[in-house]
């Protein structure tokens, strides 16, 4: 992940002429206007944009409109989006980036699939279990419910394995999985309600 920065070295987040040109900015960039620009600053709450054709305007794409599995674009990247609000107090134009707006959150589709077995790819092995990607931006945890000497000998990252969907928490958001037929120590694992046991 790229480090954070403000649009200018002095920590100000607005173009020099933003206040003087604010009325014209709002008039020429009403809500719904498609825009393009370059990322000129990056903070935990979003990215600042220099908008093409409006050098006095500063766009802000806030992280609260960003899909949970997407990273903020880096400084210097060219992006496109749409105007969604105007903030007169700091003369910023709110932008939702096109890639964010077009991104479909697939997690809700899995609520009705609890109990189903799907094939996923192991993405990370941790002391608490291992994570499996079951769809674009949807990962679940297969928790280890009993001590295992070396989980990396049982599953490996980038391995495709069948898993059962045990629970889906949209608020968390979390997906709980159990492994189907994973073997360790020469034995086949048996899926359990909270994970799997040898």
Coordinates of C-alpha atoms in Angstrom, one line a residue:
X1 CA 0.0 0.0 0.0
X2 CA 1.2 3.5 -0.9
X3 CA 2.0 5.9 1.9
X4 CA -0.3 8.8 2.7
X5 CA 0.2 12.4 1.5
X6 CA -1.6 15.7 1.1
X7 CA -2.1 17.3 -2.3
X8 CA 0.5 19.9 -1.4
X9 CA 3.5 20.0 0.9
X10 CA 1.9 22.4 3.4
X11 CA -0.9 20.1 4.3
X12 CA -3.6 22.2 2.6
X13 CA -6.2 20.1 0.7
X14 CA -7.5 22.7 -1.8
X15 CA -6.2 24.4 -4.9
X16 CA -5.2 28.0 -4.4
X17 CA -8.2 29.4 -6.4
X18 CA -10.8 26.9 -5.1
X19 CA -12.7 29.5 -3.0
X20 CA -12.7 32.2 -5.6
X21 CA -13.9 29.8 -8.3
X22 CA -16.3 27.8 -6.1
X23 CA -19.6 29.1 -7.7
X24 CA -18.3 28.4 -11.2
X25 CA -17.1 24.9 -10.0
X26 CA -20.5 23.9 -8.7
X27 CA -22.2 25.3 -11.8
X28 CA -19.9 23.4 -14.2
X29 CA -19.7 20.2 -12.2
X30 CA -23.3 19.4 -11.0
X31 CA -24.0 16.1 -9.3
X32 CA -24.0 13.4 -11.9
X33 CA -21.3 14.9 -14.0
X34 CA -18.7 12.4 -15.3
X35 CA -15.1 13.5 -14.5
X36 CA -11.5 12.3 -14.9
X37 CA -8.4 13.4 -13.1
X38 CA -5.2 12.4 -11.4
X39 CA -4.8 11.3 -7.8
X40 CA -2.8 14.1 -6.1
X41 CA -3.1 13.1 -2.4
X42 CA -3.9 10.0 -0.4
X43 CA -5.2 9.8 3.2
X44 CA -6.9 7.1 5.3
X45 CA -10.3 8.7 4.5
X46 CA -9.9 8.8 0.7
X47 CA -8.0 10.3 -2.2
X48 CA -7.8 13.9 -3.5
X49 CA -8.1 14.5 -7.2
X50 CA -7.0 17.2 -9.7
X51 CA -9.9 17.3 -12.1
X52 CA -9.2 17.6 -15.8
X53 CA -10.4 20.9 -17.2
X54 CA -11.0 22.4 -13.7
X55 CA -7.5 23.1 -12.3
X56 CA -9.0 25.2 -9.4
X57 CA -11.2 22.3 -8.3
X58 CA -10.2 19.6 -5.8
X59 CA -12.1 16.3 -5.9
X60 CA -12.3 13.9 -3.0
X61 CA -13.2 10.3 -3.4
X62 CA -14.0 9.1 0.2
X63 CA -13.2 5.7 1.4
X64 CA -16.7 5.1 2.8
X65 CA -17.8 4.7 -0.9
X66 CA -15.0 2.2 -1.6
X67 CA -15.7 -1.5 -1.8
X68 CA -14.1 -3.3 1.1
X69 CA -11.7 -5.4 -0.9
X70 CA -10.4 -2.5 -3.1
X71 CA -7.4 -0.4 -2.3
X72 CA -7.1 3.3 -2.6
X73 CA -5.5 4.3 -5.9
X74 CA -1.9 5.6 -5.7
X75 CA -0.7 9.2 -6.2
X76 CA -0.3 9.9 -9.9
X77 CA -2.9 7.4 -11.1
X78 CA -5.4 8.6 -13.6
X79 CA -9.0 7.8 -12.6
X80 CA -12.6 8.4 -13.7
X81 CA -15.7 8.9 -11.8
X82 CA -18.9 10.9 -11.2
X83 CA -19.7 14.0 -9.0
X84 CA -21.8 13.0 -6.0
X85 CA -21.7 16.1 -3.7
X86 CA -20.3 19.5 -3.1
X87 CA -18.8 20.7 0.2
X88 CA -18.8 24.5 0.3
X89 CA -17.0 24.7 3.7
X90 CA -13.8 23.4 2.2
X91 CA -14.6 23.8 -1.5
X92 CA -14.3 20.1 -2.4
X93 CA -16.2 18.2 -5.0
X94 CA -17.2 14.7 -3.9
X95 CA -16.4 12.0 -6.4
X96 CA -17.3 8.3 -6.6
X97 CA -14.7 6.5 -8.7
X98 CA -16.1 4.5 -11.6
X99 CA -14.3 1.3 -10.5
X100 CA -16.0 1.6 -7.1
X101 CA -19.4 2.3 -8.6
X102 CA -19.2 -0.6 -11.0
X103 CA -17.9 -3.1 -8.4
X104 CA -20.5 -5.7 -7.3
X105 CA -20.4 -6.9 -3.8
X106 CA -20.7 -10.6 -4.1
X107 CA -20.9 -11.4 -0.4
X108 CA -24.8 -11.1 -0.1
X109 CA -25.1 -13.9 -2.7
X110 CA -23.5 -16.3 -0.3
X111 CA -26.1 -15.8 2.5
X112 CA -28.5 -18.2 0.7
X113 CA -25.7 -20.7 0.0
X114 CA -25.0 -21.6 3.7
X115 CA -24.5 -25.3 3.7
X116 CA -23.2 -25.5 0.1
X117 CA -19.8 -26.8 -0.8
X118 CA -17.8 -24.6 -3.1
X119 CA -14.2 -24.6 -4.4
X120 CA -11.9 -21.8 -3.3
X121 CA -8.3 -20.9 -3.2
X122 CA -6.2 -20.7 0.0
X123 CA -4.9 -17.2 0.3
X124 CA -3.3 -17.1 3.7
X125 CA -2.3 -19.5 6.5
X126 CA -2.5 -18.2 10.1
X127 CA -2.3 -19.6 13.6
X128 CA -6.1 -19.5 13.8
X129 CA -6.7 -21.4 10.6
X130 CA -6.5 -20.5 6.9
X131 CA -8.3 -18.1 4.6
X132 CA -10.0 -19.2 1.4
X133 CA -11.2 -17.0 -1.4
X134 CA -14.5 -18.3 -2.7
X135 CA -15.3 -15.4 -5.1
X136 CA -13.9 -12.0 -6.1
X137 CA -13.4 -10.1 -2.9
X138 CA -15.1 -12.8 -0.8
X139 CA -12.8 -14.7 1.6
X140 CA -13.7 -16.9 4.5
X141 CA -11.9 -18.5 7.4
X142 CA -11.5 -22.2 8.0
X143 CA -10.7 -22.1 11.7
X144 CA -8.6 -24.8 13.3
X145 CA -10.5 -26.0 16.3
X146 CA -7.7 -28.3 17.6
X147 CA -3.9 -27.8 17.7
X148 CA -2.2 -28.8 14.5
X149 CA 1.6 -29.1 14.4
X150 CA 2.2 -27.6 11.0
X151 CA -0.8 -26.3 9.1
X152 CA 1.4 -25.4 6.1
X153 CA 2.0 -29.2 5.6
X154 CA -1.7 -29.8 5.3
X155 CA -2.7 -26.9 3.0
X156 CA -0.6 -24.4 1.0
X157 CA -1.3 -21.0 -0.3
X158 CA -2.7 -20.9 -3.9
X159 CA -4.1 -24.4 -3.4
X160 CA -7.7 -25.0 -4.6
X161 CA -9.8 -26.8 -2.0
X162 CA -13.5 -27.6 -1.5
X163 CA -15.0 -25.8 1.5
X164 CA -18.5 -25.8 3.0
X165 CA -20.1 -22.4 3.8
X166 CA -21.0 -22.5 7.5
X167 CA -22.1 -18.9 8.2
X168 CA -22.1 -15.5 6.5
X169 CA -22.2 -12.3 8.5
X170 CA -22.9 -9.3 6.2
X171 CA -22.3 -6.8 9.0
X172 CA -18.9 -8.2 10.0
X173 CA -18.3 -8.9 7.2
X174 CA -17.2 -12.5 7.9
X175 CA -17.6 -15.9 6.2
X176 CA -17.0 -19.0 8.2
X177 CA -16.0 -22.1 6.3
X178 CA -15.1 -25.7 7.0
X179 CA -12.7 -27.8 4.9
X180 CA -14.0 -30.7 2.9
X181 CA -11.7 -33.7 2.8
X182 CA -8.6 -32.0 3.9
X183 CA -6.1 -34.5 5.2
X184 CA -3.2 -34.2 7.6
X185 CA -1.1 -36.8 9.2
X186 CA -2.3 -39.2 6.5
X187 CA -5.9 -38.9 7.7
X188 CA -8.9 -37.3 6.0
X189 CA -10.4 -34.4 7.9
X190 CA -14.0 -34.3 8.9
X191 CA -15.8 -31.0 8.6
X192 CA -17.3 -29.7 11.8
X193 CA -19.6 -26.8 12.6
X194 CA -16.8 -24.4 13.5
X195 CA -14.0 -25.7 11.3
X196 CA -12.5 -29.1 10.9
X197 CA -11.0 -31.7 13.1
X198 CA -8.5 -34.5 12.3

